[in-house]
Coordinates of C-alpha atoms and ligand atoms in Angstrom, one line a residue:
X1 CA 0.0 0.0 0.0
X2 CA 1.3 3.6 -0.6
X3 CA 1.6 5.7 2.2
X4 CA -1.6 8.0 1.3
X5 CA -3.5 4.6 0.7
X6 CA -2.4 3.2 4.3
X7 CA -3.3 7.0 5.7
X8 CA -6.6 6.8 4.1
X9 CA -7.4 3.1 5.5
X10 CA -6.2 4.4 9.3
X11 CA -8.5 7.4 8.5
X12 CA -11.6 5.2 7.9
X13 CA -10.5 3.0 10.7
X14 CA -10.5 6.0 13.5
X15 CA -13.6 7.0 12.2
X16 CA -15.5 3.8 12.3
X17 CA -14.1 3.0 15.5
X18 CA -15.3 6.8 16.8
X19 CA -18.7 6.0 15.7
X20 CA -19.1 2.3 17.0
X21 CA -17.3 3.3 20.5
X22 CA -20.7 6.4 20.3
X23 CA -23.1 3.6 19.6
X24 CA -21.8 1.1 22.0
X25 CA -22.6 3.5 24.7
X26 CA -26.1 4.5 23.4
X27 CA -26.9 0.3 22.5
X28 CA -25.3 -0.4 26.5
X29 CA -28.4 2.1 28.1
X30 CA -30.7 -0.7 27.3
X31 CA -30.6 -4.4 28.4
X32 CA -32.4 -5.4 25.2
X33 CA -29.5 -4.0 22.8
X34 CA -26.3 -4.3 25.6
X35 CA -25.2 -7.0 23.9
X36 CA -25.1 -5.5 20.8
X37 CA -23.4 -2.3 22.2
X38 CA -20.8 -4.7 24.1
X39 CA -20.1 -6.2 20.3
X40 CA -19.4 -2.6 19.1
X41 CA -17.1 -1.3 21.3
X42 CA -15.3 -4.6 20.5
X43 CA -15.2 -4.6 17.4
X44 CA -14.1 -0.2 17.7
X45 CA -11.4 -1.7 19.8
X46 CA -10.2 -3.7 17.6
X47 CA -10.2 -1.6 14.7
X48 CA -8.3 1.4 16.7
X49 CA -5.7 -0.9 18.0
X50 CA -5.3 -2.1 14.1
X51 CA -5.5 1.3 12.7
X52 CA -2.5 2.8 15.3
X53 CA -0.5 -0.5 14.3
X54 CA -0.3 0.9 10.8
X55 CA 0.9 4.1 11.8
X56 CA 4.1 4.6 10.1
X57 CA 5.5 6.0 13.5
X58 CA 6.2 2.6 14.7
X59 CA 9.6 1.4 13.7
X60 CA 9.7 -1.7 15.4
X61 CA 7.0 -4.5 15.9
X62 CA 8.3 -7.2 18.5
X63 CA 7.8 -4.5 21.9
X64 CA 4.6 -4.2 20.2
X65 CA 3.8 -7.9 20.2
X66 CA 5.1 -8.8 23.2
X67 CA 2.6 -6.3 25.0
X68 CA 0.0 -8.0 23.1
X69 CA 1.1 -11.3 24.3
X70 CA 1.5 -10.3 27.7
X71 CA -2.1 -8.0 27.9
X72 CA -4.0 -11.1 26.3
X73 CA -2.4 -13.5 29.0
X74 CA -3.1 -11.3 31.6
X75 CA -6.6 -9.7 30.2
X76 CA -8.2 -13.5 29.2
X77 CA -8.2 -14.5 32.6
X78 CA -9.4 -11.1 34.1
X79 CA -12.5 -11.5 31.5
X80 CA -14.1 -14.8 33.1
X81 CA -14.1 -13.8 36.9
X82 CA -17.6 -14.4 38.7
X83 CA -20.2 -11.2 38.3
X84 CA -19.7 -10.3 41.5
X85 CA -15.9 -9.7 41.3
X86 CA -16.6 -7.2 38.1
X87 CA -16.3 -3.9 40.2
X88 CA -12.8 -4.9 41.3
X89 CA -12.1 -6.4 38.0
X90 CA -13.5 -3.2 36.1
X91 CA -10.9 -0.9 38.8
X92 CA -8.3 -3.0 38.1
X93 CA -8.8 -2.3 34.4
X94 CA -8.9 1.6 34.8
X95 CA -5.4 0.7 37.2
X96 CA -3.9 -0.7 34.2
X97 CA -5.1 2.4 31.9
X98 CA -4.1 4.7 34.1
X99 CA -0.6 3.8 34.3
X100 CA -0.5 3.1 30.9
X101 CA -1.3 7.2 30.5
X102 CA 1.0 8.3 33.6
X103 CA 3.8 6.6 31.3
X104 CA 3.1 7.6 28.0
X105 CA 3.1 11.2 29.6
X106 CA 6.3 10.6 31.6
X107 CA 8.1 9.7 28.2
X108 CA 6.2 12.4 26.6
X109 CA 7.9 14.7 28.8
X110 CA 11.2 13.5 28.7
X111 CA 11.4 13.1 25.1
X112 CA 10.1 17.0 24.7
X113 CA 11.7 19.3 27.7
X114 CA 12.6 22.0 27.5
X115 CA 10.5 22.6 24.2
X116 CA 6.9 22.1 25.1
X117 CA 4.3 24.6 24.7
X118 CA 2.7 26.2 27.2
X119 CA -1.0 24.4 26.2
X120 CA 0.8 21.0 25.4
X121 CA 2.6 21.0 29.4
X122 CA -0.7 21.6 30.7
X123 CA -2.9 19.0 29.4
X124 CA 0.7 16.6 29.7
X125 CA 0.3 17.8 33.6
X126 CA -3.2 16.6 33.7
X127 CA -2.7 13.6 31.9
X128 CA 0.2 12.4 34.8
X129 CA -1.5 13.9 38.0
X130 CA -5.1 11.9 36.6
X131 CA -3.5 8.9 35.3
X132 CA -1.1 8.7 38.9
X133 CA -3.9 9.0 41.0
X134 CA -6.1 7.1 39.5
X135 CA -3.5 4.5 39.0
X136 CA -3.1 4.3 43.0
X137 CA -6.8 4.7 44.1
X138 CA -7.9 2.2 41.6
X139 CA -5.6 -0.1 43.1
X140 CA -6.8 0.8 46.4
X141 CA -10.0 0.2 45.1
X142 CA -9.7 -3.4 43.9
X143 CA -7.9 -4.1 47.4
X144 CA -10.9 -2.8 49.3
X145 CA -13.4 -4.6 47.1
X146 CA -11.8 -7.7 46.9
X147 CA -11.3 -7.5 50.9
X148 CA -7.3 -8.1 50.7
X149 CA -7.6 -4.3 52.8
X150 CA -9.6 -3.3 55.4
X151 CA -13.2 -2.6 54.3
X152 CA -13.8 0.0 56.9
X153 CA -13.3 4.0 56.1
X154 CA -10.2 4.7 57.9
X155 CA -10.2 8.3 59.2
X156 CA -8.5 10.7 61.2
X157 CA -7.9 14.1 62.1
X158 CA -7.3 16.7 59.4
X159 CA -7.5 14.1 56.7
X160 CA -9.2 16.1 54.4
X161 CA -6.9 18.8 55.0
X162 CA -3.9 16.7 54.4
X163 CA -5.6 15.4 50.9
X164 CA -6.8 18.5 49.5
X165 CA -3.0 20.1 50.4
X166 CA -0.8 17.3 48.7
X167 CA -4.0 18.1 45.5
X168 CA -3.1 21.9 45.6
X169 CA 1.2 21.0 45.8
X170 CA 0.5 18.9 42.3
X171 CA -1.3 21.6 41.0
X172 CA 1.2 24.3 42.2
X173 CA 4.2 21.9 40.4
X174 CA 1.8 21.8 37.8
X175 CA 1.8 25.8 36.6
X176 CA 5.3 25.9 37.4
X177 CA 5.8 23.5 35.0
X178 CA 3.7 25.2 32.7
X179 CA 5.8 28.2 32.8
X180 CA 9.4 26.7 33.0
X181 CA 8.8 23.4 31.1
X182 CA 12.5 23.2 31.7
X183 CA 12.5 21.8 35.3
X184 CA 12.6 18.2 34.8
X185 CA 13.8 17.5 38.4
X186 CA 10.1 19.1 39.2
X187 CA 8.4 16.2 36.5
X188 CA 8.9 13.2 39.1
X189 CA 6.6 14.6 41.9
X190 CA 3.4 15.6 39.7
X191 CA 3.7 12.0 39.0
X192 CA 4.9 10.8 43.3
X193 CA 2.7 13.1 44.8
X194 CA -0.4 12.6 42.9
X195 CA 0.4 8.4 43.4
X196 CA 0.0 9.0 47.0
X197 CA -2.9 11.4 46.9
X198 CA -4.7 8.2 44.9
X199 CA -4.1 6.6 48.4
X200 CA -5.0 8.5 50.5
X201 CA -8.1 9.7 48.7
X202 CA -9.5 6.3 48.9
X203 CA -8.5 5.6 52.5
X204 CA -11.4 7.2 54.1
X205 CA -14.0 5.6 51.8
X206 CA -16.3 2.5 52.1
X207 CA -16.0 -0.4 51.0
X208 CA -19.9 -0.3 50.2
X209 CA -19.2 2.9 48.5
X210 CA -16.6 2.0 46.3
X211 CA -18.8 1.5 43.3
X212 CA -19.7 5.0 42.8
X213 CA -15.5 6.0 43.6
X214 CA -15.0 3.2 40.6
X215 CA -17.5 4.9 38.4
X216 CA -15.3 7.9 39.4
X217 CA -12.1 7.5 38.4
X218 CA -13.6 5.8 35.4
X219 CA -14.4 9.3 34.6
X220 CA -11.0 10.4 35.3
X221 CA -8.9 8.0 33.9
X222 CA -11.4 8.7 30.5
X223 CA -10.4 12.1 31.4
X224 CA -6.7 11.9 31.4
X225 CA -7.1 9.5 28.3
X226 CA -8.0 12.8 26.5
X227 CA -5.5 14.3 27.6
X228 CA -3.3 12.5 26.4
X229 CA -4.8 12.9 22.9
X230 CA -3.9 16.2 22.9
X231 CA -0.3 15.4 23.4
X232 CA 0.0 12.1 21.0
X233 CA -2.1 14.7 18.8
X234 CA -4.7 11.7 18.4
X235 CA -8.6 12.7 17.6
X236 CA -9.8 9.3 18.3
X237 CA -8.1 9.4 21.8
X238 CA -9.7 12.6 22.6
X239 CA -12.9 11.5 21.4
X240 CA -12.9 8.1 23.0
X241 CA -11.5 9.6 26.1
X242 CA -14.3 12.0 26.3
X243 CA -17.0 9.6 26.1
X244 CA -15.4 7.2 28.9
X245 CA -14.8 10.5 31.5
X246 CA -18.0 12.1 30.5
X247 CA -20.2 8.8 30.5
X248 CA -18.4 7.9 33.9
X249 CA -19.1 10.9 35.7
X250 CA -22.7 11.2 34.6
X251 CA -23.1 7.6 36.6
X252 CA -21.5 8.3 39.5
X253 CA -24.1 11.5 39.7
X254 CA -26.9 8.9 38.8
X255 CA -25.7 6.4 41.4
X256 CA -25.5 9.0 43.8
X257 CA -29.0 10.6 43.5
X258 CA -30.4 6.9 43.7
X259 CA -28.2 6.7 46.9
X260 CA -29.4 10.2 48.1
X261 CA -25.8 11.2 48.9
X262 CA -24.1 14.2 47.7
X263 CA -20.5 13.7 45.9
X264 CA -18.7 15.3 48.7
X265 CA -20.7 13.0 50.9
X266 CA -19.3 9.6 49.2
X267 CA -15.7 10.8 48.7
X268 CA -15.5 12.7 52.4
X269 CA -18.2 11.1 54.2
X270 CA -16.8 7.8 55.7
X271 CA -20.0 6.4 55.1
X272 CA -20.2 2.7 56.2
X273 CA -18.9 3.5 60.0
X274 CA -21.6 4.0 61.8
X275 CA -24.4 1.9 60.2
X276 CA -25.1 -1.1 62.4
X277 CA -25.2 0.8 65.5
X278 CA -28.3 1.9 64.1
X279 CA -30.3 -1.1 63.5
X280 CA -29.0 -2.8 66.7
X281 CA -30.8 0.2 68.8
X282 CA -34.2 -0.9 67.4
X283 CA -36.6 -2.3 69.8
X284 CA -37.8 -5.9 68.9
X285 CA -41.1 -5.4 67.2
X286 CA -43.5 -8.3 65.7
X287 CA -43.7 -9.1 62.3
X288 CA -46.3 -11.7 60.4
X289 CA -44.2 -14.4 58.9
X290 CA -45.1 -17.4 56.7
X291 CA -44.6 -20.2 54.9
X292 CA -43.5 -21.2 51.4
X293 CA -46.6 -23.2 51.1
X294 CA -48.3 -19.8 52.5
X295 CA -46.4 -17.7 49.8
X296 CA -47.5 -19.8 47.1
X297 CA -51.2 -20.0 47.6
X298 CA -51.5 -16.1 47.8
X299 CA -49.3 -15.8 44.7
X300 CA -51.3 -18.3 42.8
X301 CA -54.8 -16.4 43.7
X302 CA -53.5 -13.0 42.4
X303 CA -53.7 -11.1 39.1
X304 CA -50.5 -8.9 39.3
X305 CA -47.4 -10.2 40.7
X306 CA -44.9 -7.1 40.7
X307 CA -40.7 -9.3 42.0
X308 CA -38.5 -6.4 43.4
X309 CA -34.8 -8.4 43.5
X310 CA -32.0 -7.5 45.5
X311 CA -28.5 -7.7 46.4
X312 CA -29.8 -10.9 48.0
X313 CA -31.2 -12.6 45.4
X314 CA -27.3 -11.7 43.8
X315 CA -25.8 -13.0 46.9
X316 CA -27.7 -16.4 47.0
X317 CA -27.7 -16.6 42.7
X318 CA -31.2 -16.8 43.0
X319 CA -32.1 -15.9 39.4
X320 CA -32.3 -18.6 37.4
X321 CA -35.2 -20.1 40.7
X322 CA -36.9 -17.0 40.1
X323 CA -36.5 -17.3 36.6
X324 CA -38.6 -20.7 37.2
X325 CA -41.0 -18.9 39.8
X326 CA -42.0 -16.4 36.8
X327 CA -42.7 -19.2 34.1
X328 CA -44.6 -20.7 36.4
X329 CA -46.6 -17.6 37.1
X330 CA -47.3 -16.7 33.7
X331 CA -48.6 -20.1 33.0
X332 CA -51.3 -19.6 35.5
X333 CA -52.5 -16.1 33.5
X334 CA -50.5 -13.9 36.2
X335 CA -49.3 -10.7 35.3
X336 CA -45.8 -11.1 36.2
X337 CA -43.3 -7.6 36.0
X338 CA -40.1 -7.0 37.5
X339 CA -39.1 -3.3 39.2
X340 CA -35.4 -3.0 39.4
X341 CA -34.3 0.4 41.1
X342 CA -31.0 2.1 40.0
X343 CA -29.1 1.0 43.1
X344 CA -30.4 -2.4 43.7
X345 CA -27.3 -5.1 44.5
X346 CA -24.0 -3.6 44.8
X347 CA -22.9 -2.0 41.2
X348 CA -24.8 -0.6 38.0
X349 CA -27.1 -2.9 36.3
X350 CA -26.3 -5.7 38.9
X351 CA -30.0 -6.8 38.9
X352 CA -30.1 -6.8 35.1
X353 CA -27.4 -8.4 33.7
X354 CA -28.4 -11.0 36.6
X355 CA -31.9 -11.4 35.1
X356 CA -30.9 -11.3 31.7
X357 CA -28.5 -14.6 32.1
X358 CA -31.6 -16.1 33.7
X359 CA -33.3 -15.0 30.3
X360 CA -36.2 -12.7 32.2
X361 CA -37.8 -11.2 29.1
X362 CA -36.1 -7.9 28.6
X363 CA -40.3 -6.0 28.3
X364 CA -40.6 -7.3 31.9
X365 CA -38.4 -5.2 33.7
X366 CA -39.6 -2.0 34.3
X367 CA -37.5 0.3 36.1
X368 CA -38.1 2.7 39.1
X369 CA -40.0 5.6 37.4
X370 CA -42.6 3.2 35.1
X371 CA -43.1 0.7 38.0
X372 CA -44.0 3.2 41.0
X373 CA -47.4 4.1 39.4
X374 CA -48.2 0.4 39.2
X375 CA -48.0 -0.7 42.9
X376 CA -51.4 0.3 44.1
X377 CA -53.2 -1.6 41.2
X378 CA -50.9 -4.4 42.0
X379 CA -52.3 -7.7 44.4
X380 CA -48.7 -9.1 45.5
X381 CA -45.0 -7.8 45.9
X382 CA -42.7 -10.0 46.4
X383 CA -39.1 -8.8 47.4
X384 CA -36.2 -11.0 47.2
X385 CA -32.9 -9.8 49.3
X386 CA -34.1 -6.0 48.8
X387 CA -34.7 -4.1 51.5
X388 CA -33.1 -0.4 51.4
X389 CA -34.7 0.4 47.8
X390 CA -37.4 -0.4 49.6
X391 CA -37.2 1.6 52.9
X392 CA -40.7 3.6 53.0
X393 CA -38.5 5.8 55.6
X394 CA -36.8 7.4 53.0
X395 CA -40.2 9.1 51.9
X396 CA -41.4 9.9 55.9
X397 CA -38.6 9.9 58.3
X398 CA -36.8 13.1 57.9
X399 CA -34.3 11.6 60.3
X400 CA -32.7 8.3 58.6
X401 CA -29.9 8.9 56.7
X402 CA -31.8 7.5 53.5
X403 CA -34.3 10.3 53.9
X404 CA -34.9 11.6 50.5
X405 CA -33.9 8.8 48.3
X406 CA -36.4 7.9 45.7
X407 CA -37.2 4.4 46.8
X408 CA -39.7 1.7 44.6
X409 CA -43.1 2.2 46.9
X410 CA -44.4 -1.4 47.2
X411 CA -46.0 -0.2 50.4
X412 CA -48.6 0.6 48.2
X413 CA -49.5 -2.7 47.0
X414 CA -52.0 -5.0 48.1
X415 CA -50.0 -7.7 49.9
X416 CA -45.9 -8.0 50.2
X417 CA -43.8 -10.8 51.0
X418 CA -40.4 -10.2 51.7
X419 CA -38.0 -13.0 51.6
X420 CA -34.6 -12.5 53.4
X421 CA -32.6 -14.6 56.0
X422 CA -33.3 -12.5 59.4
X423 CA -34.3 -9.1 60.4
X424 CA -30.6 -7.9 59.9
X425 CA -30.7 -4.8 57.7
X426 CA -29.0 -3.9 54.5
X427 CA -26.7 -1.6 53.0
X428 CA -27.3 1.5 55.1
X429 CA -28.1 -0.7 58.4
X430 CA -31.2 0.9 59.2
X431 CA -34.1 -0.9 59.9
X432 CA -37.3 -1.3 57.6
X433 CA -40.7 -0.4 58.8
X434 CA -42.3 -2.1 55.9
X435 CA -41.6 -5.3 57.8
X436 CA -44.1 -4.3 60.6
X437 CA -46.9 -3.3 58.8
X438 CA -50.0 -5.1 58.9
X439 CA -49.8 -6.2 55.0
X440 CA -46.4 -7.5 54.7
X441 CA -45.6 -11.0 55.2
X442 CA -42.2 -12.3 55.9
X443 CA -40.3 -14.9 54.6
X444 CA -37.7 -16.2 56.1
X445 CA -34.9 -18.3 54.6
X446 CA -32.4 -18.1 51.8
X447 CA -33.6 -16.8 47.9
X448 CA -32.3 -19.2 46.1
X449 CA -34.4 -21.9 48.5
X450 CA -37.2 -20.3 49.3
X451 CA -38.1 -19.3 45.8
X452 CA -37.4 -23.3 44.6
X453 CA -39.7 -23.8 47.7
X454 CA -42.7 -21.7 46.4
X455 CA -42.1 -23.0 42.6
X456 CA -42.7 -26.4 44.3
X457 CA -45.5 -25.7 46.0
X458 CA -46.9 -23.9 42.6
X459 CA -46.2 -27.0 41.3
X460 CA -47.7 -29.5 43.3
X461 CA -44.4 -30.5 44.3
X462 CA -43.0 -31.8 41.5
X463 CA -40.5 -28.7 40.8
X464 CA -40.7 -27.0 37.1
Ligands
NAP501 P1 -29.7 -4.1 50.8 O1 -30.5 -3.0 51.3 O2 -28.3 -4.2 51.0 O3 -30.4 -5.4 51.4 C1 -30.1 -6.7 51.0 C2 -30.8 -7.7 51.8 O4 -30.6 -9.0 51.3 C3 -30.4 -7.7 53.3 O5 -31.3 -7.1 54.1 C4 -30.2 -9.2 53.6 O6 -31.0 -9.6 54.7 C5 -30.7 -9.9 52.3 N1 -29.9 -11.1 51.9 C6 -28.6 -11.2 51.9 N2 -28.2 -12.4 51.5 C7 -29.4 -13.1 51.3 C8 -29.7 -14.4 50.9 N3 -28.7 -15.3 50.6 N4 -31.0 -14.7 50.8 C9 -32.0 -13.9 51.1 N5 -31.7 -12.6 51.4 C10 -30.4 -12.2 51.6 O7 -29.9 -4.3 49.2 P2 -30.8 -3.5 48.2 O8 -32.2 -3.3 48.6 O9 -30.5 -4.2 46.9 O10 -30.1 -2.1 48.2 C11 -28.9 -1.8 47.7 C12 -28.1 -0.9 48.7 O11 -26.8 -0.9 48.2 C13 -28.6 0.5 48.7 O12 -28.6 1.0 50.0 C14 -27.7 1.2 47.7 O13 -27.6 2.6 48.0 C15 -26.4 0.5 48.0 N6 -25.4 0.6 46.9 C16 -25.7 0.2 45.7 C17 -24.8 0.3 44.7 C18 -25.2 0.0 43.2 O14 -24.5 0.4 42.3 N7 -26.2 -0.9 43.0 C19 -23.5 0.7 44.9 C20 -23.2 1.0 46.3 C21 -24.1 1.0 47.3 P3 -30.6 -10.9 55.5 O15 -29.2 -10.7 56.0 O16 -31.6 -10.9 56.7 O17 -30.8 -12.1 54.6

């Protein structure tokens, strides 16, 4: 190929790749077209990776290949983890991004100093201090999640003094920089400083609250990705780096408004350290409990069946029982539907992707805005391992900490059953007054069981 030709065919590449990497994200905001969107963004992958590789640029192809080699071994093995190890997988994935970018920019640097534009040494300056700190705190991250460190928010005094002043050094180095792109001995600490401001930062955080910090420094290592588009002068970098910071920020500001928390509040809060002090306090109160044979006889004699699943129904891999439970439902003429809040289970879309591999019809699942008006004309709700997205508390008691966040109001059904192990509580370890009302039945016993118990019963014992 002549050298316009090959230009030409990494032209077309880029932009193919620009516009599949668009529609993967539009195709991922549905569970009846994610597949298709995860196909796209492959398939964009795979054609910007092929496109750079033809870049006359590269002189030599065995560094090359040996990467490739070494990210497939590595990468193959990360790709078939359990479901719930993906939001320490996914962290560890920005980890590796992000100091892929803090060494691109390092060598950037090196390669260019003293002769860097002002506008090029800034965006070079974001580039490290985003990819750095990302680097660390996703690391931190996956630690937390996958419980190799402590869990618990670790605080002390002035901690959000000390953060924000090692922040404002990197950016002080930063404009320096800027200014007198000559100072390479300044270059190693807007990349040390900012590696131990990703530590810190996530030190005072959750565990529980680390899906919303992932979503985070998705956002910034997408942002520092752009950056370093400017300085590699590469459109579909910018582009692509755009989308991943933009699309990551917008759901961390999703999963926080379905959390009811403010930003500041998940990245300063230390939520998580006071939480089961506050169920413990509650006075024993009587609830109505019952029995799978119970459960299935009011289920049967109903019209509308509305399932609200939880991150116990994740915990105990219920779906694929409940999967059973809704077959058997809809044999029997009942109006089955599914209402999935933003922030049931533990991470984005837990409670979908879960009920898609159990093959729930995509039309069934309604999510929190489209089921809410439906639960007053509806006869049963049955909740399996949810309980804050279910808290009524959150619409009356100006005092728990969930006040305010938009829950799924099956208090306004007809009958609910609740299946869950004990009267332990959730994620924010508050109690649930739902539990005590008059209407609600509870069902005690693990989801996975006590659904294949109820699809017995429904089927005269015989299973499905
Ligand atoms: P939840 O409030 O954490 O409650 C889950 C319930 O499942 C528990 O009360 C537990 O009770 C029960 N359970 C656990 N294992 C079970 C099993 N094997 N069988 C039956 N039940 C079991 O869950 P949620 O209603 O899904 O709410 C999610 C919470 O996580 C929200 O507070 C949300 O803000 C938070 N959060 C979500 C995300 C996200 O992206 N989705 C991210 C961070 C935080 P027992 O122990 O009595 O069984």
């Amino acid at each position: 190929m002549t050298p316009t030709a090959t230009q030409l065919v990494i032209e077309i590449a880029y932009l193919v790749a620009t516009a599949l990497f668009i529609l993967s994200l539009k195709w991922l905001s549905a569970p009846s077209t994610a597949r298709r969107g995860v196909r796209a963004g492959e398939i964009g992958m795979v054609l910007a990776i092929g496109g750079t590789l033809l870049r006359h640029g590269i002189v030599e192809y065995q560094w090359i290949l040996i990467a490739l080699v070494l990210g497939s071994v590595i990468g193959i093995p990360l790709g078939l983890v359990k479901m719930t190890a993906v939001p320490q997988r996914t962290a560890l994935s920005h980890a590796c991004g992000a100091l892929c970018v803090t060494l691109v920019g390092t060598a950037e640097f090196y390669l260019r100093s003293p002769n860097v534009p002002r506008f090029m040494m800034a965006v070079l300056c974001l580039e490290v201090i985003l990819g750095s700190l990302t680097f660390t705190g996703s690391l931190m991250a996956t630690g937390k999640l996958q419980e190799i460190l402590p869990q618990r928010p670790i605080t002390y005094r002035g901690q959000n003094l000390v953060n924000l002043s090692l922040l404002a050094i990197s950016m002080v180095l930063a404009v320096v920089l800027v200014f007198h792109p000559g100072h390479k001995s300044l270059f190693p600490l807007i990349v040390f400083i900012p590696l131990v401001f990703g530590v810190m930062m996530i030190v005072p955080i959750g565990g529980a609250d680390m899906p919303t910090v992932i979503s985070l420094l998705n956002s910034y290592a997408g942002l520092s990705a752009a950056a370093m588009g400017f300085v590699l002068d590469s459109k579909l970098l910018i582009i692509a780096g755009a989308l991943d910071g933009s699309s990551g920020f917008i759901l961390s500001v999703i999963m926080s408004k379905a959390m009811n928390r403010s930003f500041s509040n998940v990245l300063f809060g230390a939520f998580g350290q006071v939480q089961t002090t506050a169920a413990s306090a509650q006075e024993a109160q009587p609830v109505h409990s019952a029995t799978a044979e119970e459960a299935a006889g009011i289920l049967a004699s109903a019209n509308t069946v509305v399932i609200v699943p939880g991150y116990g129904m994740a915990v105990a891999q219920a779906q694929h029982k409940v999967r059973e439970l809704f077959d058997v439902l809809t044999k029997k003429g009942i109006d089955v539907k599914f209402g999935i809040h933003p922030v049931a289970g533990r991470m984005p879309g837990h409670m979908n992707v879960l009920l898609a591999e159990a093959d729930i019809p995509y039309d069934r699942l309604l999510d929190m805005d489209s089921i809410n008006p439906d639960f007053p004309q509806t006869d049963v709700v049955l909740i399996i391992g949810a309980n804050d997205v279910t808290n009524p508390a959150a619409r009356t008691d100006h005092a728990s900490p969930i006040y305010g966040m938009p829950i799924l109001d099956v208090d306004k059904a007809r009958t609910v059953m609740v299946i869950k192990r004990s009267m332990n509580p959730g994620f924010a370890g508050i109690d649930n007054p739902l539990y005590y009302e008059d209407k609600t039945l509870m069902l005690f016993g693990d989801a996975r069981g006590f659904v294949g118990d109820i699809v017995r019963e429904l089927t005269g014992g015989s299973g499905h």
